[in-house]
mmCIF file of C-alpha atoms in Angstrom:
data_model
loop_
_atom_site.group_PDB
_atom_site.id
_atom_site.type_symbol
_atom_site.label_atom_id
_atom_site.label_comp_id
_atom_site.label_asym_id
_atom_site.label_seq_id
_atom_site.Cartn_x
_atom_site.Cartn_y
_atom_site.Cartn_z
ATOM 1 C CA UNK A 1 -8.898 -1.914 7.678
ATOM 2 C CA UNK A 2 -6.695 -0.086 5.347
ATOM 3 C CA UNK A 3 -7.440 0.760 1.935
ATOM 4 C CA UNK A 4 -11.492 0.789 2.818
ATOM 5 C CA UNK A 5 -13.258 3.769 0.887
ATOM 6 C CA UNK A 6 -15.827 5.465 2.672
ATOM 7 C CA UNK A 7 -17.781 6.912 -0.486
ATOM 8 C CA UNK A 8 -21.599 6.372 0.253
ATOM 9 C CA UNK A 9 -22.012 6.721 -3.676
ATOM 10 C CA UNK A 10 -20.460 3.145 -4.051
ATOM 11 C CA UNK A 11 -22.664 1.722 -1.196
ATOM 12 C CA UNK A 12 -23.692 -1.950 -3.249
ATOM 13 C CA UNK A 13 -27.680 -1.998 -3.698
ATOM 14 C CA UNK A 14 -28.111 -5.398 -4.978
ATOM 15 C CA UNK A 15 -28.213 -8.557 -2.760
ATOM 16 C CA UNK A 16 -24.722 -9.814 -2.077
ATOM 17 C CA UNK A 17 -23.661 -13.152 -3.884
ATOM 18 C CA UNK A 18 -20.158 -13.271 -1.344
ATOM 19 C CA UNK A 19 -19.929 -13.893 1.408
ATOM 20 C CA UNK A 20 -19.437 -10.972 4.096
ATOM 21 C CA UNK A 21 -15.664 -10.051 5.058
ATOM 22 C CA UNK A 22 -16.680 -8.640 8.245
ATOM 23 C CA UNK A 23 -20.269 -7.683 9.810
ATOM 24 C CA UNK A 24 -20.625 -4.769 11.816
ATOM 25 C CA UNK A 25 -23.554 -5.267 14.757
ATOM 26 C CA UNK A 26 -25.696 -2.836 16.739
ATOM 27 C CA UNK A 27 -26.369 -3.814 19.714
ATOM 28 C CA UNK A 28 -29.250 -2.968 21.607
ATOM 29 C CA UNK A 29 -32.254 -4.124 20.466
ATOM 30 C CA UNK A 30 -29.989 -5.970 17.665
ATOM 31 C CA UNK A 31 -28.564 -8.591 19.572
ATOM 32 C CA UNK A 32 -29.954 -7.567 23.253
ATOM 33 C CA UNK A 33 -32.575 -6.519 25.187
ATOM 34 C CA UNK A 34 -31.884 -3.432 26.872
ATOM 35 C CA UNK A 35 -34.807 -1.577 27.057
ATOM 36 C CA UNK A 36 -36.130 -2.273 30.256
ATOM 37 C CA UNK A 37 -32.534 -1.082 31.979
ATOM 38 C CA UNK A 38 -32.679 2.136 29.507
ATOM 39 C CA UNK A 39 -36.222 2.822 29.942
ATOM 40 C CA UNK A 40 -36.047 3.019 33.942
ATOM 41 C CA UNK A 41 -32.794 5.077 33.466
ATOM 42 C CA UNK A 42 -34.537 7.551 31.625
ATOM 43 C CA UNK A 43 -37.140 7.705 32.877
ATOM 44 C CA UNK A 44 -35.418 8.534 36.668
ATOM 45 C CA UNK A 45 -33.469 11.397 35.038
ATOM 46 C CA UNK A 46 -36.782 12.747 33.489
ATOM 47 C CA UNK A 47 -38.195 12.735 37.349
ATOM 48 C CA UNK A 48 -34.972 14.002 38.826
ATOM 49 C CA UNK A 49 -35.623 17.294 36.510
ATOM 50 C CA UNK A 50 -39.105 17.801 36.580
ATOM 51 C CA UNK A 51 -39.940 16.287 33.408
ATOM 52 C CA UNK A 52 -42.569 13.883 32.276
ATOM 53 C CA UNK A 53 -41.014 10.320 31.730
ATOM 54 C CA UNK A 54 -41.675 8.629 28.453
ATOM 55 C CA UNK A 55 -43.499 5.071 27.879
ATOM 56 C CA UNK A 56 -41.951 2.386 27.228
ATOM 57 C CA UNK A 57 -42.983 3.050 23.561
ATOM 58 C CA UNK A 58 -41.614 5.852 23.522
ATOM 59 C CA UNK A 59 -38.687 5.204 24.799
ATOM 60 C CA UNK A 60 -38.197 2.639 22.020
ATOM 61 C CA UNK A 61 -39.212 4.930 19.686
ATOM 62 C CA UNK A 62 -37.095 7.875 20.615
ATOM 63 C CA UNK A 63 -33.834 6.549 21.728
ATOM 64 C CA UNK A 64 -31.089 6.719 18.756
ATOM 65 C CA UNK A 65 -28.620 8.995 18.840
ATOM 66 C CA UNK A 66 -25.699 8.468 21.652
ATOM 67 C CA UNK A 67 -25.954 10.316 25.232
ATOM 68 C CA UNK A 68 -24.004 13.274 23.940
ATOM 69 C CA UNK A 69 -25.987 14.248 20.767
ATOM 70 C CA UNK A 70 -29.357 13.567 22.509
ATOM 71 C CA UNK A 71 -28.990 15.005 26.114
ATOM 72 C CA UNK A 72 -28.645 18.566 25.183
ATOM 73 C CA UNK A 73 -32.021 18.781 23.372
ATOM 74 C CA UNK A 74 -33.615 17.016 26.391
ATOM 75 C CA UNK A 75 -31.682 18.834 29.358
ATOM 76 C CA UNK A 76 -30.195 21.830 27.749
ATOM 77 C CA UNK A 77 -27.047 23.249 29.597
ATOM 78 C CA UNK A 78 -27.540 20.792 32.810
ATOM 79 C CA UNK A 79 -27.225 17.646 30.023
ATOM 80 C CA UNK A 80 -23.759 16.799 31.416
ATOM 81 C CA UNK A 81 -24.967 16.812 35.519
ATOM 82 C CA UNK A 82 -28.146 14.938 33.796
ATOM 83 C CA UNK A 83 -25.907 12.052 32.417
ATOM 84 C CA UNK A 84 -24.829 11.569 35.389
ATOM 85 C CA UNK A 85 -28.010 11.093 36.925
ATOM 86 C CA UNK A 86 -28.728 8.699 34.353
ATOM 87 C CA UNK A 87 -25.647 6.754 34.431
ATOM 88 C CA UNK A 88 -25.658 6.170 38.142
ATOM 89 C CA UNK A 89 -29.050 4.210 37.873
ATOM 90 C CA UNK A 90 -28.505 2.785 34.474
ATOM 91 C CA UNK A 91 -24.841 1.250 36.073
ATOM 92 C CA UNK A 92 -26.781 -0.069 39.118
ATOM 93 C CA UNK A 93 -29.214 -2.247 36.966
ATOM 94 C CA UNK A 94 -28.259 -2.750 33.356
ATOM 95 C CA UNK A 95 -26.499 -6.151 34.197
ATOM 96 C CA UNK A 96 -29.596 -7.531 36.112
ATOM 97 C CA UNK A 97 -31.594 -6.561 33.326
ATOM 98 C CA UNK A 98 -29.755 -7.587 30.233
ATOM 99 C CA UNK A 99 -31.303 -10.896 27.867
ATOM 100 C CA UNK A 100 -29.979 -11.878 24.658
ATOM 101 C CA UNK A 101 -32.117 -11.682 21.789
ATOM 102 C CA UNK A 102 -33.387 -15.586 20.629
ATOM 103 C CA UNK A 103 -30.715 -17.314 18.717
ATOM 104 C CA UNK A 104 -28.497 -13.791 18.844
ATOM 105 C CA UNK A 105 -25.540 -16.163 20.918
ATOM 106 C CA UNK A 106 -25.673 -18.795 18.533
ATOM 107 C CA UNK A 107 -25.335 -16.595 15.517
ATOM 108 C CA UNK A 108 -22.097 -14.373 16.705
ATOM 109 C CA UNK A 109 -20.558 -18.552 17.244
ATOM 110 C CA UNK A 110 -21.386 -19.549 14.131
ATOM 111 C CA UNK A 111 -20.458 -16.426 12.285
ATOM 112 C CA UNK A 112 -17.038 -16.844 13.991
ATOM 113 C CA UNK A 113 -16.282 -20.428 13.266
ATOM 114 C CA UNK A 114 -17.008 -19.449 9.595
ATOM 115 C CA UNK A 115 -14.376 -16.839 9.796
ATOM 116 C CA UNK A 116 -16.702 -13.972 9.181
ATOM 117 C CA UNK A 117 -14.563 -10.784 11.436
ATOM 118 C CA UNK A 118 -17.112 -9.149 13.409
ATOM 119 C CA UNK A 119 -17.542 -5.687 15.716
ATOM 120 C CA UNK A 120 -19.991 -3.698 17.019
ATOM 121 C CA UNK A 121 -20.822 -0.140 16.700
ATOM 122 C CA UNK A 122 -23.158 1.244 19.079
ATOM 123 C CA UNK A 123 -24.532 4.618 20.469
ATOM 124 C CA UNK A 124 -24.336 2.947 23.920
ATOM 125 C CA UNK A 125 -20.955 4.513 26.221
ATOM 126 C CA UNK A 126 -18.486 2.143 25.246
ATOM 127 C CA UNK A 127 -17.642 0.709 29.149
ATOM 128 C CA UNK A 128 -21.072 -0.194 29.457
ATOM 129 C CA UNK A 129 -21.091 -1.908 25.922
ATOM 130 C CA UNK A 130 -18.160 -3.934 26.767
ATOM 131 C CA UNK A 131 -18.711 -4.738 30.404
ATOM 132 C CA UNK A 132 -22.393 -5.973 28.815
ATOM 133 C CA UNK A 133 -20.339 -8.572 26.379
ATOM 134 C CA UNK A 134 -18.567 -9.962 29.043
ATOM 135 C CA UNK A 135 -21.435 -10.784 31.217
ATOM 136 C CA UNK A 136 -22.639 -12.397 28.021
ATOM 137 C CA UNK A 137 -19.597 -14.253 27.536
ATOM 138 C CA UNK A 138 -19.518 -12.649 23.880
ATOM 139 C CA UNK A 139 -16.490 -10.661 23.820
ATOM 140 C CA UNK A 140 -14.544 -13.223 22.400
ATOM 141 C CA UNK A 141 -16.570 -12.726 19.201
ATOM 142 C CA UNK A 142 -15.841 -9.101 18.570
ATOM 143 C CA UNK A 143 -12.471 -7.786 16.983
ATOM 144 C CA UNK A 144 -13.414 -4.662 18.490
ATOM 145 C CA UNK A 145 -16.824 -2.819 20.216
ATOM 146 C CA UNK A 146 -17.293 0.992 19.550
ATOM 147 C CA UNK A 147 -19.231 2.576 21.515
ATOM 148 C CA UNK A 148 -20.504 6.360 22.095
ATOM 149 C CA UNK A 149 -17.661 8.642 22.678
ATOM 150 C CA UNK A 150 -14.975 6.194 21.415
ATOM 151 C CA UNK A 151 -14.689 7.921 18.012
ATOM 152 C CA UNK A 152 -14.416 11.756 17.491
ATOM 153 C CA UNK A 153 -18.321 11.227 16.332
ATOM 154 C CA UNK A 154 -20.861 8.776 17.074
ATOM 155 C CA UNK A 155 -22.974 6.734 14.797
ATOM 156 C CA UNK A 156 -24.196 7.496 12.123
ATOM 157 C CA UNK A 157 -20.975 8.906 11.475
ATOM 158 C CA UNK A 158 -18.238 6.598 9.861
ATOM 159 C CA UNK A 159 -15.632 7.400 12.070
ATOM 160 C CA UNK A 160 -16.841 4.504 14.535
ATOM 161 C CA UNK A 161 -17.164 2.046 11.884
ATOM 162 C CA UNK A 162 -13.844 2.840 10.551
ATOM 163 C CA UNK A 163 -12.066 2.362 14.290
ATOM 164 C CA UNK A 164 -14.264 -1.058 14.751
ATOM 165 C CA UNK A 165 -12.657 -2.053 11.234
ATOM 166 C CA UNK A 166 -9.206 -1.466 12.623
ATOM 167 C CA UNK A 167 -7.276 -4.377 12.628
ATOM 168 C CA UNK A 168 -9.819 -6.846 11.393
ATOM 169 C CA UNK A 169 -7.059 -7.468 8.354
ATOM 170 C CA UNK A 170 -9.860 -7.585 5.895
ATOM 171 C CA UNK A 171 -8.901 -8.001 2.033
ATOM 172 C CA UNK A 172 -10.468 -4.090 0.879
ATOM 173 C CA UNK A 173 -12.428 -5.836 -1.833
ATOM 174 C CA UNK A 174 -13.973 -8.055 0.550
ATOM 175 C CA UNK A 175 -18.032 -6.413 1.407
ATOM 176 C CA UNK A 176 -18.702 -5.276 4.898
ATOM 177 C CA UNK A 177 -22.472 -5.742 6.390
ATOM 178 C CA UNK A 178 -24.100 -3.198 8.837
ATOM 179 C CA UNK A 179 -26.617 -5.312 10.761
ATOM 180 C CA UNK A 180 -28.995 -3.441 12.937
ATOM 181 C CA UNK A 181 -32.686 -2.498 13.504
ATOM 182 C CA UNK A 182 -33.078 1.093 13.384
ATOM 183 C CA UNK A 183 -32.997 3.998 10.744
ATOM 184 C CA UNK A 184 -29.923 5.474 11.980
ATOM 185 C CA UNK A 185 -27.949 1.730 11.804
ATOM 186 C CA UNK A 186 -28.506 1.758 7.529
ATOM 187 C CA UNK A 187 -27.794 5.094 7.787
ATOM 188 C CA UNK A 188 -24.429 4.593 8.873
ATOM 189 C CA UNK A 189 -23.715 1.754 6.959
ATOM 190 C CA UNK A 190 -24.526 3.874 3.737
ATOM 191 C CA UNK A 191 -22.073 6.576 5.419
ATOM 192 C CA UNK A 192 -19.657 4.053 5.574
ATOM 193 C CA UNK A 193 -19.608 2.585 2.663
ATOM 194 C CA UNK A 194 -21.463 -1.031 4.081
ATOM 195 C CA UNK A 195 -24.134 -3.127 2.997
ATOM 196 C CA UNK A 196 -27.417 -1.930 5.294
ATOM 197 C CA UNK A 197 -28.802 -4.912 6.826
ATOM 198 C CA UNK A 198 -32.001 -5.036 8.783
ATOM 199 C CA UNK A 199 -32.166 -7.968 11.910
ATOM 200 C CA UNK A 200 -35.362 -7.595 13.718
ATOM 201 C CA UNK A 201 -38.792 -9.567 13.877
ATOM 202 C CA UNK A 202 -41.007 -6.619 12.976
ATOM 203 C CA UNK A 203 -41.250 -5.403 9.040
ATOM 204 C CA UNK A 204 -40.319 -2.255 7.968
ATOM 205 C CA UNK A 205 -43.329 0.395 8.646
ATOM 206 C CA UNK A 206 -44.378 2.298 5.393
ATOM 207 C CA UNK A 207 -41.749 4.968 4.714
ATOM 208 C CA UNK A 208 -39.382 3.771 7.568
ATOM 209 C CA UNK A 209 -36.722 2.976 5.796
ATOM 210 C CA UNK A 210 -37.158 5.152 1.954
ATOM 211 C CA UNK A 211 -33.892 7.381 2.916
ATOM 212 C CA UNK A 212 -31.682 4.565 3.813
ATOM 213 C CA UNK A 213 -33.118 1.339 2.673
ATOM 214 C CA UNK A 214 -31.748 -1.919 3.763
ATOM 215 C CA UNK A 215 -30.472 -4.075 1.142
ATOM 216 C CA UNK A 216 -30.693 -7.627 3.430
ATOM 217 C CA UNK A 217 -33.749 -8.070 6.195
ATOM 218 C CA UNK A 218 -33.693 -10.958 8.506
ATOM 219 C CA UNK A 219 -36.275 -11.185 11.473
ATOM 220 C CA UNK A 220 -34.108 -13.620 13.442
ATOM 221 C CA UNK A 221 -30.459 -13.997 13.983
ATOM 222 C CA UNK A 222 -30.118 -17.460 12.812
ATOM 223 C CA UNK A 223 -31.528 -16.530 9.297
ATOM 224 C CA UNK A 224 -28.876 -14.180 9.109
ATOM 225 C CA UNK A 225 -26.125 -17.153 9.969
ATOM 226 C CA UNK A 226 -27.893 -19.196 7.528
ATOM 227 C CA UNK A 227 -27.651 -17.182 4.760
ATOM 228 C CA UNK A 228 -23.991 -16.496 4.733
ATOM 229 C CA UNK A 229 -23.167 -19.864 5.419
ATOM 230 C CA UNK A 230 -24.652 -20.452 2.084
ATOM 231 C CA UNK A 231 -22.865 -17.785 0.461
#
């Protein structure tokens, strides 16, 4: 998307009255499921090396940066063999596991016949990302899916959101969303210059959300369709 400025001091703070040019989407826990498949993962590398597995909670709670900026806090210099460990199990069930969110399916089709351009941006390794859309039957929807390691940084850097704007020929005045349910989603949408939407059920806990707040918060995909269809 040429011509885009990524200046986080220009990030719009007031609710949009146009419609979107092209949304960005997280993905896990955005528009799937995947805890479960990352939970067991996880929690089999955490075994394999001695340590204490997380709940399920925690798990939820903890897991936000990609594999490569969170690994070597948990597994110091062994975080590359680790990966490894937790890729073999994560690849042998993540397909089995996967569910769409309610109404997330619906939304991407809807979104598309409108002629909104959409992408994801995700801390999930990119092959796994992408092999998940096609099980889905989603890939069709996206102009492009980054995932970890794609870009020379991972969300919440911009450089992912600028590679998933690549090619989405998007007029530079048009307004770019950042839909996702996590801290470190409207953080890099305000690092990239995109309105920071929230999409999930639960509300915002006290203080979640003061560094980055989201400008937009829908609890279910299809209120998020809705609303730019009336745009």
């Amino acid at each position: 998307m040429s011509g885009h400025n990524y200046d986080p001091r220009t990030v719009p703070r007031t609710v949009p009255q146009s419609a979107p040019g092209a949304i960005i989407f997280d993905w896990d826990n955005t528009l799937i499921d995947a805890w479960p498949a990352i939970h067991e993962a996880l929690g089999a590398t955490f075994l394999a090396y001695g340590l204490e597995p997380w709940t399920l909670e925690e798990t939820i709670s903890r897991v936000r940066k990609s594999l490569r900026d969170s690994f070597p806090g948990l597994f110091g210099e062994l975080w590359e063999e680790a990966a490894e460990v937790f890729y073999n199990r994560y690849r042998a069930i993540h397909l089995e596991a996967l569910k769409a969110l309610p109404g997330a399916g619906e939304m991407l089709g809807e979104l598309s016949r409108l002629g909104v351009y959409l992408a994801v941006v995700s801390n999930k390794n990119g092959e796994y990302l992408r092999k998940e859309a096609r099980h889905l039957g989603w890939d069709g929807f996206f102009g492009q899916m980054v995932g970890a390691t794609d870009a020379e940084r991972d969300k919440p850097a911009p450089e992912p959101v600028e590679m998933a704007l690549n090619g989405g020929n998007i007029n530079k005045d048009d307004p770019v969303w950042f839909a996702g349910d996590a801290l470190i989603d409207l953080e890099c949408a305000v690092n990239s210059n995109c309105i920071p939407v929230l999409l999930r059920k639960n509300e915002p806990k006290t203080g979640e959300f003061d560094a980055f707040p989201p400008v937009l918060h829908f609890k279910e995909c299809q209120a998020l369709s809705n609303f730019v269809r009336k745009l």
